[in-house]
Coordinates of C-alpha atoms in Angstrom, one line a residue:
M1 CA -41.7 -3.4 115.2
R2 CA -44.9 -5.5 115.6
D3 CA -45.5 -3.3 118.7
Q4 CA -47.8 -0.4 117.5
G5 CA -48.8 0.6 121.1
I6 CA -47.7 2.5 124.1
G7 CA -45.0 0.1 125.2
S8 CA -43.0 0.8 122.1
L9 CA -42.5 4.4 122.7
P10 CA -39.3 4.3 124.5
R11 CA -37.8 2.1 121.7
R12 CA -39.0 4.3 119.2
R13 CA -37.8 7.7 121.0
I14 CA -33.9 6.3 121.4
K15 CA -33.7 6.2 117.5
S16 CA -33.2 10.1 117.8
A17 CA -32.8 10.9 121.5
A18 CA -31.1 8.1 123.2
A19 CA -28.6 10.1 125.3
K20 CA -31.2 13.0 125.9
V21 CA -32.6 13.4 129.7
A22 CA -36.1 11.9 129.7
V23 CA -36.8 11.8 133.4
E24 CA -35.9 13.4 136.5
Y25 CA -36.8 12.5 139.9
E26 CA -35.4 13.5 143.2
G27 CA -31.7 14.2 141.7
R28 CA -32.0 11.0 139.5
T29 CA -31.9 11.4 135.9
F30 CA -32.7 8.9 133.2
T31 CA -32.1 9.3 129.5
Y32 CA -34.5 7.9 127.0
A33 CA -32.0 5.0 126.7
D34 CA -32.3 4.6 130.4
V35 CA -36.0 4.3 130.1
E36 CA -36.0 1.9 127.5
E37 CA -33.9 -0.3 129.3
R38 CA -35.4 -0.2 132.6
S39 CA -38.8 -0.7 131.2
R40 CA -37.5 -4.0 128.8
R41 CA -35.7 -5.3 131.9
L42 CA -39.1 -4.8 133.7
A43 CA -41.2 -6.2 131.1
N44 CA -38.8 -9.4 131.0
A45 CA -39.4 -9.6 135.0
L46 CA -43.0 -9.5 134.8
R47 CA -42.9 -12.0 132.1
E48 CA -40.8 -14.5 134.1
A49 CA -43.4 -13.9 136.8
G50 CA -46.0 -15.4 134.6
I51 CA -47.5 -12.0 133.2
G52 CA -48.8 -12.3 129.8
R53 CA -51.5 -10.6 127.0
G54 CA -54.5 -9.7 128.9
D55 CA -53.2 -9.8 132.7
R56 CA -53.7 -6.7 134.9
V57 CA -50.5 -5.1 136.5
A58 CA -51.6 -2.5 139.0
Y59 CA -49.6 0.5 140.3
V60 CA -50.2 2.1 143.6
G61 CA -48.1 4.9 144.5
F62 CA -47.4 8.8 144.3
N63 CA -45.6 10.4 141.5
H64 CA -42.3 8.3 141.0
H65 CA -40.4 7.3 137.8
T66 CA -41.3 3.9 138.4
L67 CA -44.7 4.8 137.6
L68 CA -43.8 5.3 133.8
E69 CA -41.4 2.4 133.8
T70 CA -44.3 0.1 134.9
F71 CA -46.8 1.6 132.2
F72 CA -44.4 0.9 129.2
A73 CA -43.2 -2.6 130.6
T74 CA -46.9 -3.7 131.3
A75 CA -48.0 -2.2 127.6
Q76 CA -45.1 -4.0 125.9
L77 CA -46.3 -7.4 127.2
G78 CA -49.7 -6.8 126.0
A79 CA -50.9 -6.8 129.6
I80 CA -53.2 -4.2 131.0
W81 CA -51.9 -1.3 133.6
V82 CA -54.4 -0.6 136.2
I83 CA -53.4 2.8 137.8
I84 CA -54.6 3.2 141.5
N85 CA -55.2 6.6 143.1
A86 CA -52.8 6.7 145.8
R87 CA -54.5 8.6 148.2
L88 CA -57.1 5.8 148.4
A89 CA -57.9 4.0 151.7
A90 CA -56.7 0.3 151.7
P91 CA -60.1 -1.2 151.6
E92 CA -60.8 1.1 148.5
V93 CA -57.5 -0.3 147.0
E94 CA -58.5 -3.9 147.8
Y95 CA -61.6 -3.2 146.0
I96 CA -59.8 -2.2 142.8
L97 CA -57.6 -4.8 142.6
T98 CA -60.0 -7.5 143.2
D99 CA -62.6 -6.1 140.6
S100 CA -59.6 -5.7 138.0
G101 CA -58.1 -9.0 138.7
A102 CA -54.6 -8.2 139.2
R103 CA -52.1 -10.6 139.0
A104 CA -49.2 -8.0 139.9
V105 CA -48.9 -4.9 141.7
V106 CA -46.2 -2.5 142.0
F107 CA -46.4 -0.4 145.3
G108 CA -44.8 2.7 146.4
T109 CA -42.8 3.4 149.6
D110 CA -45.8 5.1 151.0
H111 CA -48.0 2.0 150.7
H112 CA -46.1 -0.7 152.7
E113 CA -49.1 -0.5 155.4
H114 CA -51.6 -0.6 152.8
V115 CA -50.0 -4.1 151.4
R116 CA -49.8 -5.4 154.6
V117 CA -53.5 -4.9 155.0
I118 CA -54.5 -6.2 151.8
G119 CA -51.8 -8.8 151.2
H120 CA -54.3 -11.5 151.2
I121 CA -56.1 -11.0 147.9
D122 CA -55.6 -14.4 146.1
T123 CA -55.2 -13.3 142.6
V124 CA -52.2 -11.2 143.3
E125 CA -49.3 -13.3 142.6
T126 CA -46.3 -10.9 142.6
W127 CA -45.7 -7.7 144.7
L128 CA -43.0 -5.4 143.5
Q129 CA -41.9 -3.0 146.3
V130 CA -40.4 0.3 145.0
D131 CA -37.4 1.3 147.1
E132 CA -35.7 4.8 147.0
G133 CA -33.0 4.0 149.5
L134 CA -30.4 2.6 146.9
P135 CA -27.2 4.7 147.6
D136 CA -25.9 7.1 144.6
D137 CA -22.8 5.0 144.1
D138 CA -25.2 1.8 143.3
V139 CA -27.1 3.8 140.4
P140 CA -24.6 3.8 137.3
D141 CA -25.0 6.1 134.3
D142 CA -27.3 3.6 132.6
G143 CA -29.9 3.8 135.3
V144 CA -29.8 0.1 136.3
P145 CA -28.6 -0.6 139.7
D146 CA -25.2 -2.4 140.0
T147 CA -26.4 -5.3 142.3
D148 CA -26.4 -9.1 142.1
L149 CA -29.4 -9.8 144.2
P150 CA -31.7 -12.5 143.0
D151 CA -35.0 -11.6 141.9
D152 CA -36.6 -12.0 145.2
G153 CA -34.2 -9.2 146.8
A154 CA -33.0 -11.6 149.2
G155 CA -29.3 -11.5 150.4
A156 CA -27.3 -14.5 151.4
A157 CA -29.3 -17.4 153.2
G158 CA -30.8 -15.9 156.7
A159 CA -29.3 -12.4 155.9
P160 CA -31.7 -9.4 155.3
P161 CA -31.9 -8.1 151.7
A162 CA -29.0 -5.9 150.7
R163 CA -29.7 -2.5 150.0
V164 CA -33.6 -2.9 149.5
S165 CA -35.6 -1.7 152.7
D166 CA -37.4 -4.7 154.6
L167 CA -39.9 -6.6 152.2
V168 CA -43.5 -6.2 153.3
E169 CA -44.9 -9.6 154.3
V170 CA -48.2 -10.8 152.5
S171 CA -49.9 -13.7 153.0
S172 CA -50.8 -14.6 149.4
G173 CA -48.1 -14.2 146.6
V174 CA -44.4 -13.1 146.6
V175 CA -42.9 -9.6 147.4
R176 CA -40.0 -8.7 145.2
G177 CA -37.7 -5.8 145.5
Y178 CA -38.5 -3.4 142.4
E179 CA -34.8 -2.6 141.7
A180 CA -33.6 -6.0 142.4
S181 CA -36.1 -7.4 140.0
I182 CA -35.0 -5.2 137.4
A183 CA -31.2 -5.9 138.0
G184 CA -31.8 -9.8 137.6
A185 CA -34.1 -9.7 134.7
G186 CA -33.5 -10.6 131.4
T187 CA -32.7 -8.0 128.6
D188 CA -34.3 -9.7 125.9
V189 CA -36.4 -7.2 123.4
V190 CA -40.1 -7.8 124.0
D191 CA -41.7 -7.2 120.8
E192 CA -45.4 -8.5 121.1
E193 CA -47.8 -7.8 118.3
I194 CA -50.0 -4.8 119.9
G195 CA -52.4 -2.9 117.7
A196 CA -54.5 0.1 118.5
D197 CA -58.0 -1.3 119.5
D198 CA -55.9 -3.5 122.4
A199 CA -56.8 -2.6 126.1
A200 CA -53.8 -0.6 127.5
M201 CA -55.3 0.9 130.7
I202 CA -57.7 0.8 133.4
M203 CA -58.1 3.9 135.6
Y204 CA -61.1 3.8 138.0
T205 CA -63.5 6.3 138.3
S206 CA -66.3 6.2 141.2
G207 CA -70.2 6.1 139.7
T208 CA -73.3 7.3 141.1
T209 CA -73.6 3.7 142.8
G210 CA -70.9 4.5 144.9
R211 CA -68.6 1.8 143.7
P212 CA -65.6 2.6 141.6
K213 CA -65.7 1.8 137.7
G214 CA -62.9 0.8 135.6
A215 CA -62.7 3.1 132.5
T216 CA -60.6 0.8 130.0
H217 CA -58.6 2.9 127.6
T218 CA -56.9 1.0 124.6
H219 CA -53.7 1.9 123.1
G220 CA -55.5 3.8 120.3
S221 CA -57.5 6.1 122.6
L222 CA -54.5 7.3 124.6
M223 CA -52.4 7.6 121.3
T224 CA -55.4 9.9 120.1
Q225 CA -55.1 11.9 123.3
Y226 CA -51.6 12.5 123.0
V227 CA -52.0 13.5 119.4
N228 CA -54.4 15.8 120.3
V229 CA -52.4 17.4 123.0
L230 CA -49.4 17.5 120.7
I231 CA -51.3 19.6 117.9
D232 CA -53.5 21.8 120.0
M233 CA -50.8 22.6 122.7
D234 CA -47.8 22.9 120.5
V235 CA -45.9 20.4 122.4
L236 CA -42.0 20.7 121.7
S237 CA -39.0 18.5 121.9
T238 CA -37.4 21.4 123.5
D239 CA -40.2 21.4 126.5
V240 CA -39.2 20.9 130.0
T241 CA -42.3 19.6 131.9
L242 CA -42.9 19.8 135.5
S243 CA -45.3 16.9 136.6
M244 CA -46.4 17.9 140.0
S245 CA -49.9 17.0 139.7
P246 CA -50.9 13.5 140.7
L247 CA -50.0 10.8 137.7
F248 CA -52.6 8.7 138.9
H249 CA -55.0 11.1 137.5
V250 CA -55.8 11.1 133.8
A251 CA -55.1 14.8 133.2
G252 CA -51.7 14.8 135.1
L253 CA -50.6 11.8 133.0
N254 CA -52.2 12.3 129.8
M255 CA -52.4 16.4 129.1
T256 CA -48.6 17.0 129.7
T257 CA -46.4 13.8 131.0
M258 CA -47.0 11.5 128.3
P259 CA -47.2 13.8 125.2
T260 CA -44.1 15.3 126.5
F261 CA -42.4 11.7 126.5
L262 CA -43.8 11.2 123.0
K263 CA -42.4 14.5 121.7
G264 CA -38.9 13.9 123.3
G265 CA -38.8 16.5 125.8
T266 CA -37.8 16.4 129.2
I267 CA -40.1 15.6 132.5
I268 CA -39.2 16.6 136.0
I269 CA -41.3 14.5 138.1
Q270 CA -42.0 15.4 141.9
P271 CA -43.9 13.5 144.5
G272 CA -46.4 16.0 145.1
F273 CA -47.4 19.4 145.1
D274 CA -45.4 21.8 146.9
A275 CA -45.7 25.3 146.0
D276 CA -42.6 26.8 147.0
R277 CA -40.6 24.1 145.4
V278 CA -42.6 24.4 142.2
L279 CA -41.9 28.1 141.8
A280 CA -38.3 27.4 142.5
T281 CA -38.1 24.9 139.9
I282 CA -39.7 26.7 137.4
A283 CA -37.2 29.6 137.7
E284 CA -34.1 27.2 138.2
R285 CA -35.0 24.7 135.4
G286 CA -36.4 26.8 132.9
V287 CA -40.0 24.8 133.1
T288 CA -42.1 25.3 130.1
S289 CA -45.2 23.0 130.6
M290 CA -47.2 22.0 133.2
F291 CA -50.7 20.9 134.5
A292 CA -52.5 22.3 137.5
V293 CA -55.7 22.4 139.3
P294 CA -57.1 25.8 140.1
A295 CA -56.3 25.5 143.9
M296 CA -52.7 24.8 142.7
M297 CA -52.7 27.9 140.5
D298 CA -54.2 30.0 143.2
R299 CA -51.8 28.5 145.9
L300 CA -48.8 29.3 143.8
A301 CA -49.8 33.2 143.1
S302 CA -50.5 33.9 146.6
L303 CA -46.8 33.0 147.6
P304 CA -44.7 36.3 148.5
Q305 CA -42.4 35.2 146.1
F306 CA -44.7 34.8 143.0
A307 CA -44.2 38.5 141.7
A308 CA -40.5 38.2 141.6
T309 CA -40.1 34.6 140.3
D310 CA -38.7 34.3 136.7
L311 CA -41.8 32.7 134.9
S312 CA -40.6 33.6 131.3
T313 CA -40.0 30.1 130.2
L314 CA -43.6 29.0 131.2
T315 CA -45.4 29.0 128.0
N316 CA -47.6 25.9 128.0
V317 CA -49.9 25.7 131.2
C318 CA -53.1 23.8 131.3
C319 CA -55.6 23.8 134.2
G320 CA -58.7 21.7 134.7
G321 CA -60.7 20.0 137.2
S322 CA -63.0 23.3 137.5
P323 CA -63.0 26.8 135.8
L324 CA -60.2 29.0 136.6
P325 CA -62.0 32.4 138.0
D326 CA -61.1 35.5 136.0
R327 CA -59.3 37.1 138.7
M328 CA -56.9 34.4 138.9
L329 CA -56.7 34.3 135.0
R330 CA -55.8 37.9 134.8
T331 CA -53.2 37.1 138.1
W332 CA -51.3 34.8 135.9
A333 CA -51.5 37.0 132.7
D334 CA -50.1 39.9 134.4
R335 CA -47.1 37.9 135.0
G336 CA -47.0 37.2 131.2
V337 CA -48.6 33.4 131.8
E338 CA -51.5 32.7 129.5
V339 CA -53.2 29.4 130.9
Q340 CA -55.1 26.8 128.9
Q341 CA -58.0 25.4 130.3
G342 CA -59.3 22.1 129.4
F343 CA -62.8 19.9 129.9
G344 CA -63.0 16.3 130.0
M345 CA -62.7 13.2 132.0
T346 CA -61.3 9.9 132.8
E347 CA -63.6 8.0 130.2
T348 CA -62.4 10.5 127.3
A349 CA -58.6 10.2 128.4
P350 CA -59.4 13.1 129.2
G351 CA -59.7 16.0 126.5
I352 CA -62.9 16.9 125.0
Y353 CA -62.4 20.7 124.9
L354 CA -59.5 22.9 125.1
L355 CA -59.8 26.7 125.9
R356 CA -56.5 27.7 124.4
A357 CA -54.2 30.5 125.5
A358 CA -55.0 33.0 122.8
D359 CA -58.9 32.9 123.6
A360 CA -58.4 32.5 127.5
L361 CA -59.4 35.9 128.3
A362 CA -61.6 36.8 125.6
K363 CA -63.8 33.5 125.8
S364 CA -63.3 33.4 129.6
G365 CA -65.9 31.2 131.2
T366 CA -66.2 28.9 128.5
A367 CA -64.5 25.5 128.1
G368 CA -63.3 26.4 124.7
T369 CA -63.8 24.2 121.6
E370 CA -63.2 20.4 120.7
H371 CA -59.7 18.9 120.5
F372 CA -58.4 18.2 117.1
F373 CA -59.4 14.5 116.5
T374 CA -62.7 14.8 118.9
E375 CA -66.4 15.6 117.9
A376 CA -68.7 17.0 120.3
R377 CA -72.4 17.8 120.4
I378 CA -75.0 19.1 122.6
V379 CA -78.5 17.1 122.7
D380 CA -81.9 17.1 124.2
P381 CA -83.0 13.9 126.0
L382 CA -84.2 12.5 122.3
G383 CA -81.0 13.2 121.1
N384 CA -81.4 16.0 119.0
D385 CA -78.8 18.7 118.7
V386 CA -79.9 21.8 120.4
P387 CA -79.8 25.3 119.1
V388 CA -77.1 27.9 120.0
G389 CA -77.6 29.2 123.4
E390 CA -79.6 26.4 124.6
T391 CA -78.7 23.8 127.2
G392 CA -78.4 20.2 126.7
E393 CA -76.1 17.2 127.5
I394 CA -72.5 17.1 126.2
I395 CA -71.8 14.1 124.1
A396 CA -68.5 13.1 122.6
Q397 CA -67.1 11.1 119.7
G398 CA -63.5 10.1 119.1
R399 CA -60.9 7.4 119.2
N400 CA -59.9 9.0 122.7
V401 CA -63.2 7.7 124.2
M402 CA -62.8 4.6 126.1
L403 CA -63.4 1.2 125.3
G404 CA -66.0 0.8 128.0
Y405 CA -66.0 0.0 131.7
W406 CA -64.1 -3.0 132.9
N407 CA -66.7 -6.2 133.2
R408 CA -69.4 -3.7 133.1
P409 CA -71.3 -3.9 129.8
E410 CA -74.4 -2.9 130.7
E411 CA -73.0 0.4 132.4
T412 CA -71.1 0.8 129.2
A413 CA -74.3 0.4 127.0
R414 CA -75.8 3.4 129.0
V415 CA -73.1 5.8 128.6
I416 CA -71.7 4.8 125.0
V417 CA -74.7 5.2 122.5
D418 CA -74.1 4.8 118.8
G419 CA -70.4 5.6 119.3
W420 CA -71.2 8.9 121.4
Y421 CA -70.2 9.0 125.1
H422 CA -72.9 10.7 127.2
T423 CA -71.0 12.8 129.6
G424 CA -73.7 13.2 132.2
D425 CA -72.8 17.1 131.9
L426 CA -75.0 20.1 130.7
G427 CA -73.7 22.8 128.3
S428 CA -74.4 25.3 125.6
F429 CA -72.5 26.6 122.6
D430 CA -72.2 30.1 121.7
E431 CA -72.0 31.6 118.1
D432 CA -68.5 30.6 117.9
R433 CA -69.1 26.9 118.8
F434 CA -67.3 27.8 122.4
L435 CA -68.7 25.5 125.3
T436 CA -70.1 26.6 128.4
V437 CA -70.5 23.9 131.0
R438 CA -73.8 24.8 132.9
D439 CA -74.1 22.1 135.4
R440 CA -74.2 18.4 135.9
L441 CA -76.8 15.8 135.5
K442 CA -74.7 13.7 137.9
D443 CA -74.3 14.5 141.7
M444 CA -70.5 14.5 141.4
Y445 CA -68.5 17.3 142.6
I446 CA -64.9 18.4 142.2
S447 CA -62.6 19.5 145.0
G448 CA -59.2 20.5 144.6
G449 CA -58.9 18.6 140.9
E450 CA -60.4 15.1 142.7
N451 CA -63.8 13.8 141.6
I452 CA -65.7 12.9 144.6
Y453 CA -69.0 11.1 144.5
P454 CA -71.5 11.7 147.1
A455 CA -73.0 8.0 146.8
E456 CA -70.0 6.5 148.0
V457 CA -69.5 9.2 151.0
E458 CA -73.1 8.6 151.9
N459 CA -72.8 4.8 151.9
A460 CA -69.9 5.1 154.3
L461 CA -71.8 7.5 156.4
L462 CA -74.5 4.8 156.6
E463 CA -72.4 2.4 158.1
I464 CA -71.9 4.1 161.1
P465 CA -74.0 3.0 164.0
G466 CA -76.7 5.6 164.6
V467 CA -76.9 7.0 161.2
R468 CA -80.3 6.5 159.7
D469 CA -80.1 8.9 156.8
A470 CA -77.5 10.7 154.8
A471 CA -77.1 13.1 151.8
V472 CA -73.7 14.7 150.5
I473 CA -73.7 17.9 148.3
G474 CA -70.8 19.9 146.8
V475 CA -70.8 23.7 147.8
P476 CA -68.6 26.3 146.4
D477 CA -65.4 27.0 148.0
P478 CA -63.0 29.8 147.3
R479 CA -59.9 27.7 147.9
W480 CA -61.0 24.3 146.5
G481 CA -63.6 25.0 144.0
E482 CA -66.2 22.8 146.0
V483 CA -66.0 20.9 149.3
G484 CA -68.6 18.5 150.6
H485 CA -71.2 19.1 152.9
A486 CA -73.2 16.3 154.6
Y487 CA -76.2 16.4 156.0
V488 CA -77.0 13.4 158.5
V489 CA -80.2 12.2 160.3
V490 CA -79.1 10.1 163.5
D491 CA -81.3 8.1 165.7
E492 CA -81.4 10.3 168.6
V493 CA -80.7 13.9 167.6
G494 CA -78.9 16.0 170.0
D495 CA -77.5 19.9 170.3
E496 CA -75.9 19.4 166.8
A497 CA -79.2 19.7 165.3
G498 CA -80.5 22.4 163.3
D499 CA -76.9 23.3 161.7
G500 CA -78.3 24.4 158.3
A501 CA -80.9 21.8 158.5
A502 CA -82.5 20.6 155.2
A503 CA -86.3 20.4 155.7
G504 CA -88.2 17.3 154.5
V505 CA -89.4 13.9 155.2
A506 CA -87.2 11.0 156.9
A507 CA -86.2 8.2 154.5
P508 CA -89.0 5.7 154.4
G509 CA -88.3 2.3 156.4
A510 CA -84.9 3.8 157.7
A511 CA -84.0 1.5 160.5
A512 CA -82.4 2.5 163.7
Q513 CA -79.0 1.4 164.4
G514 CA -79.3 1.3 168.2
A515 CA -76.0 3.5 168.7
A516 CA -75.4 3.8 172.5
E517 CA -74.7 7.4 171.9
P518 CA -75.8 9.3 168.9
P519 CA -73.0 10.0 166.4
T520 CA -71.5 13.5 166.4
P521 CA -69.9 15.7 163.5
E522 CA -66.6 15.1 164.9
S523 CA -66.9 11.0 165.4
M524 CA -68.7 10.8 161.9
T525 CA -65.8 12.7 160.6
E526 CA -63.2 10.6 162.4
E527 CA -65.0 7.1 161.4
L528 CA -64.9 8.4 157.6
G529 CA -61.3 9.0 157.7
R530 CA -60.6 5.6 158.5
K531 CA -62.7 4.4 155.6
L532 CA -62.0 6.9 153.0
A533 CA -59.3 9.0 151.2
R534 CA -58.9 12.0 153.2
Y535 CA -60.0 14.2 150.5
K536 CA -63.4 12.3 150.4
V537 CA -64.4 13.4 153.8
P538 CA -66.8 16.0 153.8
K539 CA -65.3 19.4 155.3
H540 CA -68.9 20.2 157.2
I541 CA -71.2 17.5 158.6
A542 CA -74.5 18.9 159.9
V543 CA -77.1 16.7 162.1
V544 CA -80.6 17.4 160.8
D545 CA -84.2 15.9 161.6
S546 CA -85.0 14.7 158.3
L547 CA -84.3 14.9 154.7
P548 CA -86.5 15.5 152.0
R549 CA -87.6 12.9 149.7
N550 CA -90.4 12.2 147.2
A551 CA -93.4 9.9 147.4
T552 CA -91.1 7.1 146.2
G553 CA -88.4 7.6 148.7
K554 CA -85.9 9.3 146.2
L555 CA -83.5 11.7 147.8
Q556 CA -84.2 15.5 146.4
K557 CA -81.0 16.9 146.5
H558 CA -82.0 20.0 144.4
I559 CA -84.0 20.8 147.8
I560 CA -81.1 20.4 150.0
K561 CA -78.8 22.5 147.9
Q562 CA -81.6 25.4 147.9
T563 CA -82.0 25.2 151.9
H564 CA -78.3 25.0 152.0
E565 CA -77.9 28.3 149.9
E566 CA -80.8 30.1 152.0
T567 CA -79.3 29.1 155.4
R568 CA -75.6 30.2 154.4

């Protein structure tokens, strides 16, 4: 094969496991041969739509078997897959599609309204609408729907599309049914010359400026991540992996799901996290592997059936996003499940460190040691390694590090210096080189496994009439790890003032926006809900007289955090 990349994995896997079930989704099963054929047909459909090397193909949707098919098909063409957080609001999705210059978009059934709103984007020429409504008897054993629909999903002239839900109307580009496109596509083998250094995936992560940046990974960086997991987590071809964590996040996709596919195991995809269903699936299907964030682990353990559920097959659980408390580690250990914990980020695909199961309790509170093909250092501001026990910035090097931020060479140069990725996180080594993450240089916080960047939320608050100044911080929360707390200065402070007020001086030059009535915490929460993904909306909003800033006008968040702690 000329294709040495991600797209070749289905074709390589069918050499030895063609008839084995690769993916299960909501009662449908797909063998490795099915996945290979469906991704090959989709690659042909995309190529017929004009997609080729270097073009961007986006996927917007929750967990679904078509997400993996789109990944493989895009990679086969030498195109670049743009995976988008399904929880984003329509304007946020529009920004990513525009910034990446996506020419094709595959979207799920939950995102019809998004596409109606953003269907004017002139760079998008093809929209593929996923439809789950195909009757069971239309899905033969080969996984390809038995339909003679043309590519655009239309039936006879003037008739509505057969067996495909009504296609969304857009003002730019053409909308086609996903299944109809696969059924009507050619079956030629797609074998482009693709190497380790070719770009394969862009995954957007917000930055301190409030604008998302596209972390661009190569075929080689992703394959290095998968091999790291295969080695460090002892992934087996007999594994049954439950993928209920979001696959549009780097950990849900790359810590368990893709390594399982590479090894030849079986992946059970569920649309989202349903705690009762997860426990039932583990017991009924003999699940061996899954990735979860601490909030999920806590929710599972809180269910009344947790103590009686058969967890004996669950041997490879990885948790990340924030540290798992000792209490929760022991709760799962008492049920015979030793949880591994990871530390990393989108830019490193994500693995840098892994606290392996054997060390989970003895080294609790640490992030473990480096992955097999990844190196890390802790350095001072001059780039010198710090002694054991001292705190410095965590930097990482390895083939799993991203190529850079899409179309942002200056920002790339700031974080990748002499081949080392600067994480912006502070940590220290112990005498065994186990890492303890101390704090963040950045203001980002993590809530329920979601990275939240205060600048983005602050910008949205400042767009609300009557808001003069705003600051958002992450505060500890027993359920979510951290939640957002916003402090807001309005033109005319009413009865809401003083709720946890942070002392300081007002923002220099802050102009009144002349709202007829000053915004309230409730009205601001409602307005943010229209602009941002729900998980980004702060759980608490306090109206204050002023925010602390230094002489140059820079917000002093350390004072805000200190004041918050003192007034809790």
